[in-house]
Amino acid sequence: IVKFEALSPAEFFRRNREIAGFSNPTRAIYQTIRELVENSLDATETFKILPSIKIYIDYADQSRNWVSVYVEDNGIGIPGDEIPNVFGRVFYSSKYRIKQHRGIFGLGAKMVVLYAQSTTNTPITVRSAPLKSDIIYEYQLMIDITKNEPVIVSQKTFENRYGWHGTAIKVVLEGDWPKAKRRIEEYLRRTAMVAPYAEFVLRGPDEDDAIKIPRVTTKMPDPPEEGLPHPKSVDVELIKQLIQRDPNMPLLEFLVENFDGVGETIAKTFLDFVKLPPDMPVGKLVNDELVNFVTKMREFNGWRRPRADWLSPIGEDILAEGVRFVLRPEVVFTVTRKPSSYMGNPFIVEAALAWGGAIEPGDKPIIYRFANKVPLIYDEGNDVVRKVVDEIDWTQYKVKFPAPLAIVVHICSTKIPYASAGKEAIAEVPEIESEIRNAVREVARKLRLYITRKEKEQELLMK
Amino acid sequence: IVKFEALSPAEFFRRNREIAGFSNPTRAIYQTIRELVENSLDATETFKILPSIKIYIDYADQSRNWVSVYVEDNGIGIPGDEIPNVFGRVFYSSKYRIKQHRGIFGLGAKMVVLYAQSTTNTPITVRSAPLKSDIIYEYQLMIDITKNEPVIVSQKTFENRYGWHGTAIKVVLEGDWPKAKRRIEEYLRRTAMVAPYAEFVLRGPDEDDAIKIPRVTTKMPDPPEEGLPHPKSVDVELIKQLIQRDPNMPLLEFLVENFDGVGETIAKTFLDFVKLPPDMPVGKLVNDELVNFVTKMREFNGWRRPRADWLSPIGEDILAEGVRFVLRPEVVFTVTRKPSSYMGNPFIVEAALAWGGAIEPGDKPIIYRFANKVPLIYDEGNDVVRKVVDEIDWTQYKVKFPAPLAIVVHICSTKIPYASAGKEAIAEVPEIESEIRNAVREVARKLRLYITRKEKEQELLMK
Ligand SMILES: Nc1ncnc2c1ncn2[C@@H]1O[C@H](COP(=O)(O)OP(=O)(O)OP(=O)(O)O)[C@@H](O)[C@H]1O
Ligand SMILES: Nc1ncnc2c1ncn2[C@@H]1O[C@H](COP(=O)(O)OP(=O)(O)OP(=O)(O)O)[C@@H](O)[C@H]1O
Ligand SMILES: [Mg+2]
Ligand SMILES: [Mg+2]
């Protein structure tokens, strides 16, 4: 007898938490901290606030490996009425937009709650004050796993006497801090490499467990704007959803209003190309004509290229400062490539090459990978960046191994094609791979110039 | 202004299809075929039916890269009233049980429908007849993505005149058959390696595109039974759900009825250990007492070890036949290890070592990885099997590279810890890693014995 069942999204991720990175108590505490820190960075830097983030870890019950994790930021806070869903409903997010953020899935904060609840049955405590709010909201929440809904265990408000804004979260979970400590410190150091305008305090449970990462600049990249989808990124479902909003809208207006890279002239040219009248109500587009319309949108080569206003690359100077501070090399070369796109999604690749100084010589380059400023630490074996760097013939750039060489690659996009919900590796996309190759070669050429000049100086000194 | 949204599971996976393996048209047609073939194998072999599976691929519209994929099996079919949810509701499955299956997520068939619908806007056609059914059901279905519900486009029944049973599925999607063809053929060959009792016909769109993989044995492993969770695998949420079913049940009975490895004597010993009365109604277990109960269940060492009746390993003989047929080596050694467990989930590792014959000599062993009889083809770089095989010093086993050596590793479990929803790699679990190491060493020792004997024979011949 075969018995069929449906699961709520919360139940699915409770049972399959490995696919979101919570595979064991060591990795779980690492993933908890990174999901919360990434939310804090999205809530500060995207809004031109210099991030100040505190991370306090304490032993809650050492006999059971229980740790309490506290993360506090000075970000834009969460509106009081949104706090329950933000932490209690899987697939709930403010980042389902065409805009560069670290977050993408609407899952991270919920995985933290699911994992903590499954291991310690304790609620998450959230305190938050939006900008200019007179009130500080405090909730204790759990998830009703069968319904995928928040359960409010307690709720109170305080007068916001000192004009605080931000979010503070406390959660108790089963986690192996001693085993995870190294990775978490490394994660924060790498985060600082690409966000040198952020300050972090990490305070662990033991006396000597404190790390202070100061801000080394107040320069921040311009935050991204919110965009519209590009015609090359559409699929049938998206078009259907857009048509639903106003089926009477004329085709011409539909194209101009809803898509990036489409002005009136271009829209008219496209409508000629597909042989449809500009004033036809878009709701009349159905079945095979609709599919054809979508296919032709992706095929048409007359659209303007996807804009990069929805992106916020680190920038060559800020990236150099971050790499200099963390790796302390003899010299750093950086490049921010021109915007490119894959399937209508704009992306930018940035690379840094650090040489000498405090960098340990190795048999191959040390690699630091980032996607939307998030350090990717696990799963390097499969990642396209490792593949590209290993395929380069470094002797062409005057590098003989062992050599003190580190490569930093950052890909930012409105849609990072993550290979899994744990955000550790990027799926194979040919356009991205080729841009990474170009970026690494560009900084490698700068290194070759530097090495050549140093060799010439050496020769002159010898005479 | 920050705008919050909720997504249905269908919408989430439509937008993030890369985390389920549908990252581009080449990989999408591969993933489509594997999801359907894995469902067909689960519907046959689990019920002692010798699998016969047909896979027909045709060009539906070459100008748009549209292919039609047809998969038919002779399995137990799908009950007529369940067909809509099976294909139209994400997180719907008959495999959310304690039992070894290829399926685990309740997502595969839905991803096929989502991808096809997003690229061609055409419904999936499903025809199915359960065992001994007088009726054949036929549906045309799509998914209402916003609601995560099936949309029945058409529905009919036929008289089942010839007593057919099984399922036939036809779907039209954007897919790059020429690029995917090699990988799909390799996938089928590897599937046959661990299921030599199954027959496959793969017929592509071009004249010469036909592969017939015949059955080479009618011996099948015993199918798994359905089990109960083991106490070491529980978390708080699971216990809460079990308590809900009958809060008045006495603790002793609750333990004996709901868990594997728990008889009355053991249950009494455990209740002494946690100092709780055997007749206490389980619903009285709340808050910290409940969490303590769960923690102690995982800590207690008196449970019987997890049973392997819920598993269905390939078996040393069947595995040898499959490897011999596909790789045509000079010699094969196989081992099926004793059952082991991780976090209360039983698992068995099986390994085969194939040497010489038609195997190409290489600089390191060729690896074939399987999880619950599913070939893992992508993402080898990160997989624990590659790591274990590379760490072995093969000279200890009289192997000098280049050498014609292939290693097959199969892990079967009631819960395979997949690293992502695309089922290509396994997350790191220490117990599994150590069992893989033991299995590979065991077959390596058999190879060393063989090589030593051959050397001695050579010496005798020389004299
Ligand atoms: N510290 C914070 N400050 C302000 N808003 C926050 C904070 N943490 C979470 N949020 C809000 O809650 C939402 C849900 O967070 P969650 O981490 O679950 O998903 P996400 O960040 O959108 O995506 P991802 O799953 O990829 O992390 C965010 O989109 C954001 O709007
Ligand atoms: N060919 C088939 N024959 C019989 N039953 C099938 C067939 N295909 C699918 N099913 C049923 O539909 C359910 C859903 O299939 P689906 O592939 O979506 O999920 P799953 O196989 O349970 O898990 P996974 O997502 O890991 O593949 C299965 O559990 C099974 O009960
Ligand atoms: Mg997040
Ligand atoms: Mg399946």
CSV table of N, CA and C in Angstrom, one decimal, chain B residues 349-452:
chain,number,residue,atom,x,y,z
B,349,VAL,N,27.6,0.2,2.9
B,349,VAL,CA,28.5,0.6,1.8
B,349,VAL,C,28.9,-0.7,1.0
B,350,GLU,N,28.8,-0.6,-0.3
B,350,GLU,CA,29.3,-1.7,-1.2
B,350,GLU,C,30.3,-1.1,-2.1
B,351,ALA,N,31.3,-2.0,-2.4
B,351,ALA,CA,32.4,-1.5,-3.3
B,351,ALA,C,32.7,-2.6,-4.3
B,352,ALA,N,33.1,-2.2,-5.5
B,352,ALA,CA,33.6,-3.1,-6.5
B,352,ALA,C,34.9,-2.5,-7.0
B,353,LEU,N,35.9,-3.4,-7.3
B,353,LEU,CA,37.1,-3.0,-7.9
B,353,LEU,C,37.3,-3.8,-9.2
B,354,ALA,N,37.4,-3.1,-10.3
B,354,ALA,CA,37.5,-3.8,-11.6
B,354,ALA,C,38.9,-3.5,-12.2
B,355,TRP,N,39.5,-4.5,-12.7
B,355,TRP,CA,40.9,-4.4,-13.1
B,355,TRP,C,41.1,-5.0,-14.5
B,356,GLY,N,41.9,-4.2,-15.4
B,356,GLY,CA,42.3,-4.8,-16.7
B,356,GLY,C,41.2,-4.9,-17.7
B,357,GLY,N,41.4,-5.8,-18.6
B,357,GLY,CA,40.4,-6.1,-19.7
B,357,GLY,C,40.1,-4.8,-20.5
B,358,ALA,N,38.9,-4.4,-20.6
B,358,ALA,CA,38.6,-3.2,-21.5
B,358,ALA,C,38.8,-1.9,-20.8
B,359,ILE,N,39.2,-1.9,-19.5
B,359,ILE,CA,39.4,-0.7,-18.8
B,359,ILE,C,40.7,0.1,-19.3
B,360,GLU,N,40.5,1.3,-19.6
B,360,GLU,CA,41.6,2.2,-20.1
B,360,GLU,C,42.6,2.5,-18.9
B,361,PRO,N,43.9,2.2,-19.1
B,361,PRO,CA,44.8,2.6,-18.0
B,361,PRO,C,44.8,4.1,-17.8
B,362,GLY,N,44.9,4.5,-16.5
B,362,GLY,CA,44.8,6.0,-16.2
B,362,GLY,C,45.8,6.3,-15.1
B,363,ASP,N,46.0,7.6,-14.9
B,363,ASP,CA,46.9,8.0,-13.9
B,363,ASP,C,46.3,7.9,-12.5
B,364,LYS,N,45.0,7.8,-12.4
B,364,LYS,CA,44.4,7.5,-11.1
B,364,LYS,C,43.2,6.6,-11.3
B,365,PRO,N,42.6,6.0,-10.3
B,365,PRO,CA,41.5,5.1,-10.5
B,365,PRO,C,40.3,5.9,-11.0
B,366,ILE,N,39.6,5.3,-12.0
B,366,ILE,CA,38.3,5.8,-12.5
B,366,ILE,C,37.3,5.5,-11.4
B,367,ILE,N,36.4,6.5,-11.1
B,367,ILE,CA,35.5,6.3,-10.0
B,367,ILE,C,34.1,6.3,-10.5
B,368,TYR,N,33.3,5.4,-10.0
B,368,TYR,CA,31.8,5.3,-10.2
B,368,TYR,C,31.1,5.4,-8.9
B,369,ARG,N,30.4,6.5,-8.7
B,369,ARG,CA,29.7,6.7,-7.4
B,369,ARG,C,28.2,6.4,-7.5
B,370,PHE,N,27.7,5.8,-6.5
B,370,PHE,CA,26.2,5.6,-6.5
B,370,PHE,C,25.7,5.8,-5.1
B,371,ALA,N,24.5,6.4,-5.0
B,371,ALA,CA,23.8,6.5,-3.7
B,371,ALA,C,22.4,6.0,-3.9
B,372,ASN,N,22.0,5.0,-3.1
B,372,ASN,CA,20.7,4.4,-3.4
B,372,ASN,C,20.5,4.0,-4.8
B,373,LYS,N,21.5,3.5,-5.4
B,373,LYS,CA,21.6,3.0,-6.8
B,373,LYS,C,21.5,4.1,-7.8
B,374,VAL,N,21.6,5.3,-7.4
B,374,VAL,CA,21.5,6.4,-8.4
B,374,VAL,C,22.9,6.8,-8.7
B,375,PRO,N,23.3,6.8,-10.0
B,375,PRO,CA,24.7,7.3,-10.4
B,375,PRO,C,24.9,8.8,-10.1
B,376,LEU,N,26.0,9.1,-9.5
B,376,LEU,CA,26.3,10.5,-9.2
B,376,LEU,C,27.3,10.9,-10.3
B,377,ILE,N,27.0,11.8,-11.2
B,377,ILE,CA,27.9,12.0,-12.3
B,377,ILE,C,28.6,13.4,-12.2
B,378,TYR,N,27.9,14.4,-11.9
B,378,TYR,CA,28.5,15.7,-11.7
B,378,TYR,C,29.1,15.8,-10.4
B,379,ASP,N,29.8,17.0,-10.1
B,379,ASP,CA,30.2,17.3,-8.7
B,379,ASP,C,31.2,16.3,-8.1
B,380,GLU,N,32.0,15.6,-8.9
B,380,GLU,CA,32.9,14.6,-8.3
B,380,GLU,C,33.9,15.3,-7.4
B,381,GLY,N,34.3,16.5,-7.8
B,381,GLY,CA,35.4,17.2,-7.1
B,381,GLY,C,35.3,17.2,-5.6
B,382,ASN,N,34.0,17.4,-5.2
B,382,ASN,CA,33.8,17.6,-3.8
B,382,ASN,C,33.4,16.3,-3.1
B,383,ASP,N,33.3,15.2,-3.8
B,383,ASP,CA,32.6,14.1,-3.1
B,383,ASP,C,33.6,13.3,-2.2
B,384,VAL,N,33.1,12.8,-1.2
B,384,VAL,CA,33.9,12.1,-0.2
B,384,VAL,C,34.5,10.9,-0.8
B,385,VAL,N,33.9,10.3,-1.8
B,385,VAL,CA,34.4,9.0,-2.4
B,385,VAL,C,35.7,9.4,-3.1
B,386,ARG,N,35.8,10.4,-3.9
B,386,ARG,CA,37.0,10.8,-4.6
B,386,ARG,C,38.1,11.1,-3.6
B,387,LYS,N,37.7,11.7,-2.5
B,387,LYS,CA,38.7,12.1,-1.5
B,387,LYS,C,39.3,10.8,-0.9
B,388,VAL,N,38.5,9.8,-0.5
B,388,VAL,CA,39.0,8.6,0.1
B,388,VAL,C,39.9,7.8,-0.9
B,389,VAL,N,39.4,7.7,-2.1
B,389,VAL,CA,40.2,6.9,-3.1
B,389,VAL,C,41.6,7.6,-3.4
B,390,ASP,N,41.6,8.9,-3.4
B,390,ASP,CA,42.8,9.6,-3.7
B,390,ASP,C,43.8,9.5,-2.5
B,391,GLU,N,43.3,9.4,-1.3
B,391,GLU,CA,44.1,9.3,-0.2
B,391,GLU,C,44.8,8.0,0.0
B,392,ILE,N,44.3,6.9,-0.7
B,392,ILE,CA,44.9,5.6,-0.6
B,392,ILE,C,46.2,5.5,-1.3
B,393,ASP,N,47.2,4.8,-0.6
B,393,ASP,CA,48.5,4.6,-1.2
B,393,ASP,C,48.4,3.3,-2.0
B,394,TRP,N,48.2,3.4,-3.3
B,394,TRP,CA,47.9,2.2,-4.1
B,394,TRP,C,49.1,1.3,-4.3
B,395,THR,N,50.3,1.8,-4.0
B,395,THR,CA,51.5,1.0,-4.2
B,395,THR,C,51.4,-0.2,-3.2
B,396,GLN,N,50.8,0.1,-2.0
B,396,GLN,CA,50.6,-1.0,-1.0
B,396,GLN,C,49.8,-2.2,-1.6
B,397,TYR,N,49.1,-1.9,-2.6
B,397,TYR,CA,48.2,-3.0,-3.2
B,397,TYR,C,48.8,-3.4,-4.5
B,398,LYS,N,50.1,-3.2,-4.7
B,398,LYS,CA,50.8,-3.6,-5.9
B,398,LYS,C,50.3,-2.9,-7.2
B,399,VAL,N,49.7,-1.7,-7.0
B,399,VAL,CA,49.2,-1.0,-8.2
B,399,VAL,C,50.2,0.2,-8.5
B,400,LYS,N,50.7,0.2,-9.8
B,400,LYS,CA,51.6,1.2,-10.2
B,400,LYS,C,50.9,2.0,-11.4
B,401,PHE,N,50.7,3.3,-11.2
B,401,PHE,CA,50.0,4.0,-12.3
B,401,PHE,C,51.0,4.4,-13.4
B,402,PRO,N,50.5,4.5,-14.7
B,402,PRO,CA,49.2,4.3,-15.1
B,402,PRO,C,48.7,2.8,-15.0
B,403,ALA,N,47.4,2.6,-14.6
B,403,ALA,CA,46.9,1.3,-14.3
B,403,ALA,C,45.5,1.2,-14.7
B,404,PRO,N,45.0,0.1,-15.2
B,404,PRO,CA,43.6,-0.1,-15.7
B,404,PRO,C,42.7,-0.4,-14.5
B,405,LEU,N,42.4,0.6,-13.7
B,405,LEU,CA,41.7,0.4,-12.4
B,405,LEU,C,40.5,1.2,-12.2
B,406,ALA,N,39.4,0.6,-11.9
B,406,ALA,CA,38.1,1.3,-11.7
B,406,ALA,C,37.5,0.9,-10.4
B,407,ILE,N,37.0,1.9,-9.6
B,407,ILE,CA,36.4,1.6,-8.3
B,407,ILE,C,35.0,2.0,-8.4
B,408,VAL,N,34.1,1.2,-7.9
B,408,VAL,CA,32.7,1.5,-7.8
B,408,VAL,C,32.3,1.5,-6.3
B,409,VAL,N,31.7,2.6,-5.9
B,409,VAL,CA,31.2,2.7,-4.5
B,409,VAL,C,29.7,3.0,-4.5
B,410,HIS,N,29.0,2.2,-3.7
B,410,HIS,CA,27.6,2.4,-3.6
B,410,HIS,C,27.2,2.5,-2.1
B,411,ILE,N,26.6,3.6,-1.8
B,411,ILE,CA,26.1,3.8,-0.4
B,411,ILE,C,24.6,3.8,-0.4
B,412,CYS,N,24.0,2.9,0.4
B,412,CYS,CA,22.5,2.9,0.4
B,412,CYS,C,22.1,3.2,1.9
B,413,SER,N,21.0,3.9,2.0
B,413,SER,CA,20.6,4.4,3.3
B,413,SER,C,19.1,4.7,3.3
B,414,THR,N,18.5,4.8,4.5
B,414,THR,CA,17.1,5.3,4.6
B,414,THR,C,17.2,6.9,4.4
B,415,LYS,N,18.4,7.4,4.6
B,415,LYS,CA,18.5,8.9,4.5
B,415,LYS,C,19.9,9.2,3.9
B,416,ILE,N,20.0,9.4,2.6
B,416,ILE,CA,21.2,9.8,2.0
B,416,ILE,C,21.4,11.3,2.2
B,417,PRO,N,22.5,11.7,2.9
B,417,PRO,CA,22.7,13.1,3.1
B,417,PRO,C,23.2,13.9,1.9
B,418,TYR,N,22.3,14.0,0.9
B,418,TYR,CA,22.7,14.8,-0.3
B,418,TYR,C,23.1,16.2,0.0
B,419,ALA,N,24.1,16.7,-0.7
B,419,ALA,CA,24.6,18.1,-0.5
B,419,ALA,C,23.7,19.1,-1.2
B,420,SER,N,22.9,18.7,-2.2
B,420,SER,CA,22.0,19.6,-2.8
B,420,SER,C,20.8,18.9,-3.4
B,421,ALA,N,19.7,19.6,-3.8
B,421,ALA,CA,18.5,19.0,-4.3
B,421,ALA,C,18.7,18.4,-5.6
B,422,GLY,N,19.8,18.6,-6.3
B,422,GLY,CA,20.1,18.0,-7.6
B,422,GLY,C,20.7,16.6,-7.5
B,423,LYS,N,20.9,16.1,-6.3
B,423,LYS,CA,21.4,14.7,-6.0
B,423,LYS,C,22.7,14.4,-6.8
B,424,GLU,N,23.7,15.2,-6.6
B,424,GLU,CA,25.0,14.9,-7.3
B,424,GLU,C,26.1,14.6,-6.4
B,425,ALA,N,26.1,15.0,-5.2
B,425,ALA,CA,27.2,14.8,-4.2
B,425,ALA,C,26.6,14.6,-2.8
B,426,ILE,N,27.4,13.9,-2.0
B,426,ILE,CA,27.0,13.6,-0.7
B,426,ILE,C,27.7,14.4,0.4
B,427,ALA,N,26.9,14.9,1.3
B,427,ALA,CA,27.5,15.8,2.4
B,427,ALA,C,28.5,15.0,3.2
B,428,GLU,N,29.4,15.6,3.9
B,428,GLU,CA,30.4,14.9,4.7
B,428,GLU,C,29.8,14.4,6.0
B,429,VAL,N,29.9,13.0,6.1
B,429,VAL,CA,29.4,12.4,7.3
B,429,VAL,C,30.5,11.4,7.7
B,430,PRO,N,31.2,11.6,8.9
B,430,PRO,CA,32.3,10.8,9.3
B,430,PRO,C,32.1,9.3,9.2
B,431,GLU,N,31.0,8.8,9.7
B,431,GLU,CA,30.7,7.4,9.7
B,431,GLU,C,30.7,6.8,8.3
B,432,ILE,N,30.1,7.5,7.4
B,432,ILE,CA,30.0,7.1,6.0
B,432,ILE,C,31.4,7.1,5.4
B,433,GLU,N,32.2,8.1,5.6
B,433,GLU,CA,33.5,8.2,5.1
B,433,GLU,C,34.4,7.0,5.5
B,434,SER,N,34.3,6.7,6.8
B,434,SER,CA,35.1,5.6,7.3
B,434,SER,C,34.7,4.3,6.7
B,435,GLU,N,33.4,4.1,6.5
B,435,GLU,CA,32.9,2.8,5.9
B,435,GLU,C,33.4,2.7,4.5
B,436,ILE,N,33.4,3.9,3.8
B,436,ILE,CA,33.8,3.8,2.4
B,436,ILE,C,35.3,3.4,2.3
B,437,ARG,N,36.1,4.0,3.2
B,437,ARG,CA,37.5,3.7,3.3
B,437,ARG,C,37.7,2.2,3.5
B,438,ASN,N,36.9,1.6,4.5
B,438,ASN,CA,37.1,0.2,4.8
B,438,ASN,C,36.7,-0.7,3.6
B,439,ALA,N,35.6,-0.3,2.9
B,439,ALA,CA,35.2,-1.1,1.7
B,439,ALA,C,36.2,-1.0,0.6
B,440,VAL,N,36.7,0.1,0.3
B,440,VAL,CA,37.7,0.2,-0.8
B,440,VAL,C,39.0,-0.5,-0.4
B,441,ARG,N,39.4,-0.5,0.9
B,441,ARG,CA,40.6,-1.3,1.2
B,441,ARG,C,40.3,-2.8,1.1
B,442,GLU,N,39.1,-3.2,1.4
B,442,GLU,CA,38.8,-4.6,1.4
B,442,GLU,C,38.9,-5.1,-0.1
B,443,VAL,N,38.4,-4.4,-1.0
B,443,VAL,CA,38.5,-4.9,-2.4
B,443,VAL,C,39.9,-4.7,-2.9
B,444,ALA,N,40.6,-3.7,-2.4
B,444,ALA,CA,42.0,-3.4,-2.8
B,444,ALA,C,42.9,-4.6,-2.3
B,445,ARG,N,42.6,-5.2,-1.1
B,445,ARG,CA,43.3,-6.3,-0.6
B,445,ARG,C,43.1,-7.5,-1.5
B,446,LYS,N,41.8,-7.7,-2.0
B,446,LYS,CA,41.5,-8.8,-2.9
B,446,LYS,C,42.3,-8.7,-4.2
B,447,LEU,N,42.5,-7.4,-4.7
B,447,LEU,CA,43.3,-7.2,-5.9
B,447,LEU,C,44.7,-7.6,-5.6
B,448,ARG,N,45.2,-7.2,-4.5
B,448,ARG,CA,46.6,-7.4,-4.2
B,448,ARG,C,46.9,-8.9,-4.2
B,449,LEU,N,45.9,-9.7,-3.6
B,449,LEU,CA,46.1,-11.2,-3.6
B,449,LEU,C,46.1,-11.7,-5.0
B,450,TYR,N,45.2,-11.1,-5.8
B,450,TYR,CA,45.2,-11.6,-7.2
B,450,TYR,C,46.5,-11.3,-8.0
B,451,ILE,N,47.0,-10.1,-7.8
B,451,ILE,CA,48.2,-9.7,-8.5
B,451,ILE,C,49.4,-10.5,-8.0
B,452,THR,N,49.4,-10.8,-6.7
B,452,THR,CA,50.5,-11.6,-6.1
B,452,THR,C,50.4,-13.0,-6.7
